[in-house]
Short mmCIF file of C-alpha atoms in Angstrom, two decimals:
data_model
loop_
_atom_site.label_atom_id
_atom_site.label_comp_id
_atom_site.label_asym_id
_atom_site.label_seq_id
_atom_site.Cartn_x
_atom_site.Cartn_y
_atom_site.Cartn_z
CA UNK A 1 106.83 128.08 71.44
CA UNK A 2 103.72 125.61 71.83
CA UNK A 3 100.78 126.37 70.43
CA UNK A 4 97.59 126.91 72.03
CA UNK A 5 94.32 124.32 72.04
CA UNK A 6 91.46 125.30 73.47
CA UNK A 7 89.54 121.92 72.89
CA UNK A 8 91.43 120.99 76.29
CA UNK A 9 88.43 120.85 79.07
CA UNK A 10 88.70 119.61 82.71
CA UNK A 11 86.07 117.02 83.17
CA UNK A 12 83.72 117.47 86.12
CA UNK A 13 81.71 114.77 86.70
CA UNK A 14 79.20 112.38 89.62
CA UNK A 15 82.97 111.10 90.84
CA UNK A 16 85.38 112.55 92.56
CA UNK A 17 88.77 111.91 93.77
CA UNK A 18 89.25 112.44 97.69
CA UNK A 19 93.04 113.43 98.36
CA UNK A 20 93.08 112.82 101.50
CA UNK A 21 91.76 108.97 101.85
CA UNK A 22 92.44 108.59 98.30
CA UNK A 23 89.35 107.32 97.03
CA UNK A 24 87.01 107.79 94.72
CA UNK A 25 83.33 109.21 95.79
CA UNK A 26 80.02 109.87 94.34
CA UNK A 27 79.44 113.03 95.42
CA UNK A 28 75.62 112.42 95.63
CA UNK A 29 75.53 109.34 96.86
CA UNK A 30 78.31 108.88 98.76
CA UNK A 31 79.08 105.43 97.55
CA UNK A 32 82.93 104.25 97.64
CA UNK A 33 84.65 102.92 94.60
CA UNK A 34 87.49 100.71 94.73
CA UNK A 35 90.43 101.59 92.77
CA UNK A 36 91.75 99.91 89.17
CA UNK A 37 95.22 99.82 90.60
CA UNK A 38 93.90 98.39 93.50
CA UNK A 39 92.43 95.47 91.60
CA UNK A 40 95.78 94.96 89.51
CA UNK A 41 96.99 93.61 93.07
CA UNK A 42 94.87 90.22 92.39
CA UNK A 43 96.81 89.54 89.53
CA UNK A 44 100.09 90.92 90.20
CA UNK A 45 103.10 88.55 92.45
CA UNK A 46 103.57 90.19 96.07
CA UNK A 47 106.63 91.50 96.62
CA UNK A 48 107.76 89.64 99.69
CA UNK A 49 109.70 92.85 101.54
CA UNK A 50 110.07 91.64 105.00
CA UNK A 51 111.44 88.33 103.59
CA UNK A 52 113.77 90.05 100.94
CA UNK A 53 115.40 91.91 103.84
CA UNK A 54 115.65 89.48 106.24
CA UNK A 55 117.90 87.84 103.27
CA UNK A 56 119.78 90.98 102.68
CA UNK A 57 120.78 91.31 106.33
CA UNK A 58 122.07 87.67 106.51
CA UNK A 59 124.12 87.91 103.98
CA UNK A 60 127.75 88.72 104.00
CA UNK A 61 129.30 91.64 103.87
CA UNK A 62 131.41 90.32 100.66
CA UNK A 63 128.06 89.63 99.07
CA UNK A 64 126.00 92.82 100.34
CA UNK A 65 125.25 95.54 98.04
CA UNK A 66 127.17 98.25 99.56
CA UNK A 67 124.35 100.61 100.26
CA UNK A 68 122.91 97.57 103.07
CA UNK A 69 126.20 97.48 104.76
CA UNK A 70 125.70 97.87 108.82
CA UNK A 71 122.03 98.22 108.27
CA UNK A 72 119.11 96.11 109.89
CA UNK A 73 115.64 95.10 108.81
CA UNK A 74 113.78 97.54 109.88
CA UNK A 75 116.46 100.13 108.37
CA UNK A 76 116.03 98.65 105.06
CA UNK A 77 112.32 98.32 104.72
CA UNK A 78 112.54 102.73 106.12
CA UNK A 79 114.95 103.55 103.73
CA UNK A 80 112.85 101.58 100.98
CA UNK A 81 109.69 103.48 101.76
CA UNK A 82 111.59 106.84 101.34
CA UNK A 83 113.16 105.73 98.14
CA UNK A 84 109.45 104.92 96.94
CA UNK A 85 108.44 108.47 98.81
CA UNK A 86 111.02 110.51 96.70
CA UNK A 87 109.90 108.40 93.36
CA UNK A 88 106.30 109.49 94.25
CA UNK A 89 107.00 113.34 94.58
CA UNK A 90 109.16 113.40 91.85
CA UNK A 91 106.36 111.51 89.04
CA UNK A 92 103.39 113.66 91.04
CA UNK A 93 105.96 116.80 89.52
CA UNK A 94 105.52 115.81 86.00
CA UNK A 95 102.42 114.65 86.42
CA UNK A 96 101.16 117.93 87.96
CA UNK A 97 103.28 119.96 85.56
CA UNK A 98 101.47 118.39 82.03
CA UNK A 99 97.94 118.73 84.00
CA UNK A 100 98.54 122.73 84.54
CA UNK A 101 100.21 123.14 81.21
CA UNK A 102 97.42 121.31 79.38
CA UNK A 103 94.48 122.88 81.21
CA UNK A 104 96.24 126.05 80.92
CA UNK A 105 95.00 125.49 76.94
CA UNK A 106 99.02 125.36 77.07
CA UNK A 107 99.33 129.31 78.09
CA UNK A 108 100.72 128.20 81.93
CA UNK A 109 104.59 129.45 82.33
CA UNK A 110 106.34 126.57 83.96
CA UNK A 111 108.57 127.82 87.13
CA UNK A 112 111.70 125.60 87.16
CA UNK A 113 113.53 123.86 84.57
CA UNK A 114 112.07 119.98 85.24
CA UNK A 115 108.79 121.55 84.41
CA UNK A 116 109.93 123.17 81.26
CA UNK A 117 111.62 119.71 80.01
CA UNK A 118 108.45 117.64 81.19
CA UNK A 119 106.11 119.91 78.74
CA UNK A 120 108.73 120.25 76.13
CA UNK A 121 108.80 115.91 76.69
CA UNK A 122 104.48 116.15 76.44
CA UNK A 123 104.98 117.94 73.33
CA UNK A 124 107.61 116.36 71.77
CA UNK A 125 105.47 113.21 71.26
CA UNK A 126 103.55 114.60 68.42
CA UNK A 127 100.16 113.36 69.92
CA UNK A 128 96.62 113.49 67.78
CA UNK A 129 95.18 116.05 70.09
CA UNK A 130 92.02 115.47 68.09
CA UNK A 131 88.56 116.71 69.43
CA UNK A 132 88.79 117.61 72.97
CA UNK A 133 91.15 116.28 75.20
CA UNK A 134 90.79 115.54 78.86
CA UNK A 135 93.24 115.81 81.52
CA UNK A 136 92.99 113.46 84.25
CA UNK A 137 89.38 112.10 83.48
CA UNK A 138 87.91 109.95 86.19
CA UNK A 139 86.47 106.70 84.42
CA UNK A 140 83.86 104.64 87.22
CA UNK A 141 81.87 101.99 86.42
CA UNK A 142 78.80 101.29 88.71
CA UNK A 143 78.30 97.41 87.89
CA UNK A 144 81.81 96.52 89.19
CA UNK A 145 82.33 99.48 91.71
CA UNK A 146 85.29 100.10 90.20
CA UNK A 147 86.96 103.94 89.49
CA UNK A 148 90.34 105.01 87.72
CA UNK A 149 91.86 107.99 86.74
CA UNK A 150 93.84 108.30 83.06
CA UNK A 151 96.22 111.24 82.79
CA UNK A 152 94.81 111.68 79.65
CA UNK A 153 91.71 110.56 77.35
CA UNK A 154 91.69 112.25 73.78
CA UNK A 155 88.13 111.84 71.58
CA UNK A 156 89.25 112.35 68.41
CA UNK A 157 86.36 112.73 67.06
CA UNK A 158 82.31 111.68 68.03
CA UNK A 159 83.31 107.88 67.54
CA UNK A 160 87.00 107.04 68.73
CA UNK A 161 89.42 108.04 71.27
CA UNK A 162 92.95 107.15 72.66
CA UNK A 163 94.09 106.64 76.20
CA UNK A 164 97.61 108.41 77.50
CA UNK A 165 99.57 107.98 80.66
CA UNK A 166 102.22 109.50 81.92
CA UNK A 167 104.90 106.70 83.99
CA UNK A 168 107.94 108.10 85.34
CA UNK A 169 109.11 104.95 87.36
CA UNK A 170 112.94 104.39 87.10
CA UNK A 171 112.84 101.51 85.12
CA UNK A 172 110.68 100.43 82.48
CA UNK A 173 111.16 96.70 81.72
CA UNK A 174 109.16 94.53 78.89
CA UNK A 175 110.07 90.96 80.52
CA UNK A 176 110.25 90.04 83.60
CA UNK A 177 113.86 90.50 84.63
CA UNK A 178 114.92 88.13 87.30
CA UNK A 179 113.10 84.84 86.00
CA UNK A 180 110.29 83.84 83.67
CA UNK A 181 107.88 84.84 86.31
CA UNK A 182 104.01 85.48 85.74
CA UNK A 183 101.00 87.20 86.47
CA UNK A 184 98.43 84.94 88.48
CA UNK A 185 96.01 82.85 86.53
CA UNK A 186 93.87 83.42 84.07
CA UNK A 187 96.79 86.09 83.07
CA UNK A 188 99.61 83.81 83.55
CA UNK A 189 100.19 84.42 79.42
CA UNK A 190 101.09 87.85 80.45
CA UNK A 191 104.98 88.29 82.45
CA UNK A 192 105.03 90.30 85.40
CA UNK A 193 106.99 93.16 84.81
CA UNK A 194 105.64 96.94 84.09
CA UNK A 195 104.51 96.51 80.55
CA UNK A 196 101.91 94.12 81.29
CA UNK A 197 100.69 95.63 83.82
CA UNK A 198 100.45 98.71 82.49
CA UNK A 199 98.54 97.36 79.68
CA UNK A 200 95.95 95.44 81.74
CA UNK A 201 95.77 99.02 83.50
CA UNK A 202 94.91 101.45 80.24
CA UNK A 203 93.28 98.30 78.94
CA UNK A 204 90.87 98.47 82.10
CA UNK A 205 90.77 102.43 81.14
CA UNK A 206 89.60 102.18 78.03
CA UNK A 207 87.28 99.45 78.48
CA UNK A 208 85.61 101.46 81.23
CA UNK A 209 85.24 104.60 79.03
CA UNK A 210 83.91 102.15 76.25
CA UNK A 211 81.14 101.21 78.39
CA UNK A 212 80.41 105.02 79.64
CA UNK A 213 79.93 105.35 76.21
CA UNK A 214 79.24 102.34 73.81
CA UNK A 215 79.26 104.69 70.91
CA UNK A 216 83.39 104.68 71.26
CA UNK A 217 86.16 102.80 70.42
CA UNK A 218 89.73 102.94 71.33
CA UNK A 219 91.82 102.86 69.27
CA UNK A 220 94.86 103.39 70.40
CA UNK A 221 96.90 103.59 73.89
CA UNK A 222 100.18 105.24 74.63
CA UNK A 223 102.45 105.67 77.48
CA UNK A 224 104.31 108.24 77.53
CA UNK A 225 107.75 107.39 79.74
CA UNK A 226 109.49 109.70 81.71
CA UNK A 227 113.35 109.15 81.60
CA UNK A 228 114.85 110.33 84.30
CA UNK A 229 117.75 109.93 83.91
CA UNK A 230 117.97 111.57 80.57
CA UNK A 231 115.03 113.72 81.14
CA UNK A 232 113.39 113.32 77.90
CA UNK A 233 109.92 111.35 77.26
CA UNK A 234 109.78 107.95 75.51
CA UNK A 235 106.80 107.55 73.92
CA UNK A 236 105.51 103.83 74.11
CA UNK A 237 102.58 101.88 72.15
CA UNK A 238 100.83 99.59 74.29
CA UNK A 239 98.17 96.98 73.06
CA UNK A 240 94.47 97.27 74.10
CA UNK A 241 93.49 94.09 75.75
CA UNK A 242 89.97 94.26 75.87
CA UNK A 243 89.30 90.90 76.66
CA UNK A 244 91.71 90.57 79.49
CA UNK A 245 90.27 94.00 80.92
CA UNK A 246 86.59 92.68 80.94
CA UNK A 247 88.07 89.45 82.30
CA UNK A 248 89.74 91.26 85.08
CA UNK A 249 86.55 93.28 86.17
CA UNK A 250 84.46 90.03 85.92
CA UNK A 251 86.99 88.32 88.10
CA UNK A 252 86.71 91.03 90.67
CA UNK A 253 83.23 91.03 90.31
CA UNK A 254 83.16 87.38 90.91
CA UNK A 255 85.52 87.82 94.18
CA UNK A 256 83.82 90.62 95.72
CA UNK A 257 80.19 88.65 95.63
CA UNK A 258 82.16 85.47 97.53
#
């Protein structure tokens, strides 16, 4: 059915991604490099969970979401955590399933039918596999002590490349839903709901890779969006925001020096 590419390579490289810490290590050195996702938390609202269920609780039960009723706090913020648990397993499945089926050269047999949907939703987005591809390519970069990993960077050829990543969150919203709220300055152009921040993430990406190697330019980044509910994958255009990406590493830069 899908045709095999074998310009699909796994990158090994100085950096590696511990699993069990969760954080990213030179392997001769042993230095520690804090996350990109991490560093989106400067710039991203906190979620204010212990005061958002202390107001769920004193509601009424006329009022309550249905699902609260007869619950406490602590109940809430437990059965929050295994909601986000569940998400977690569930996008590490179709995250897991693209990586095997890609670095299979696509020859991997997928064993249950969310597998088979999630490649025939990888391949169904008609992506420029160009030169090689790379599967969940660690980018680091040693003058900010920063490391990410993109699902996948694509050179398509010796001078320009794309950046893909796979989201599988339930919702994916382009405004911020509740109110006209913000990142925190100097992005407060930018709303704070998943598209922004998932550009100033892939943004940071590609920037990085750009500086691995000035030679490159990106020029283009795409999410792809796992639907769950219809099981299909969305494929999404996002902007490369190369100034707010530098801006964002100088900014941690700036903090972490304080």
């Amino acid at each position: 059915m899908y045709q095999p590419n074998y310009n699909i390579k796994k990158w090994v490289g100085p950096v590696e991604l511990e699993p069990i810490e969760h954080v990213y290590i030179h392997k001769t050195t042993g230095r520690r490099y804090k996350s990109v996702t991490t560093v989106l938390g400067m710039v991203e609202p906190h979620f204010d969970s212990e005061g958002v269920s202390e107001a769920i609780v004193r509601q009424s039960d006329e009022k309550k979401n249905p699902i609260y009723l007869g619950m406490n706090k602590d109940q809430i913020l437990d059965y929050w955590q295994e909601l986000n648990d569940r998400a977690n397993e569930y996008g590490s499945h179709v995250h897991d399933t693209i990586e095997y089926y890609l670095l299979s050269n696509k020859t991997w047999v997928p064993d249950d039918e969310l597998q088979r949907k999630a490649i025939a939703g990888y391949e169904s987005l008609g992506l420029n596999e160009g030169q090689t591809m790379w599967p969940e390519r660690i980018m680091f970069a040693e003058a900010y002590n920063l490391a990410g990993m993109s699902d996948l960077i694509i050179d398509l050829d010796n001078e320009h490349f794309q950046v893909v990543d796979w989201k599988t969150n339930k919702e994916f919203n382009f405004v911020n839903k509740y109110r006209y709220e913000t990142l925190h300055k100097p992005f407060d152009h930018l709303q704070n709901c998943q598209y922004s921040i998932y550009t100033l993430q892939l943004s940071v990406y590609a920037y990085m890779y750009e500086l691995e190697f000035p030679n490159k330019k990106c020029v283009s980044i795409t999410i792809g969006y796992w639907d769950k509910v219809e099981e299909t994958m969305v494929k999404i255009p996002i902007m490369y925001l190369k100034t707010e990406a530098k801006k964002l590493l100088e900014l941690y830069k700036y903090k972490t020096m304080l």
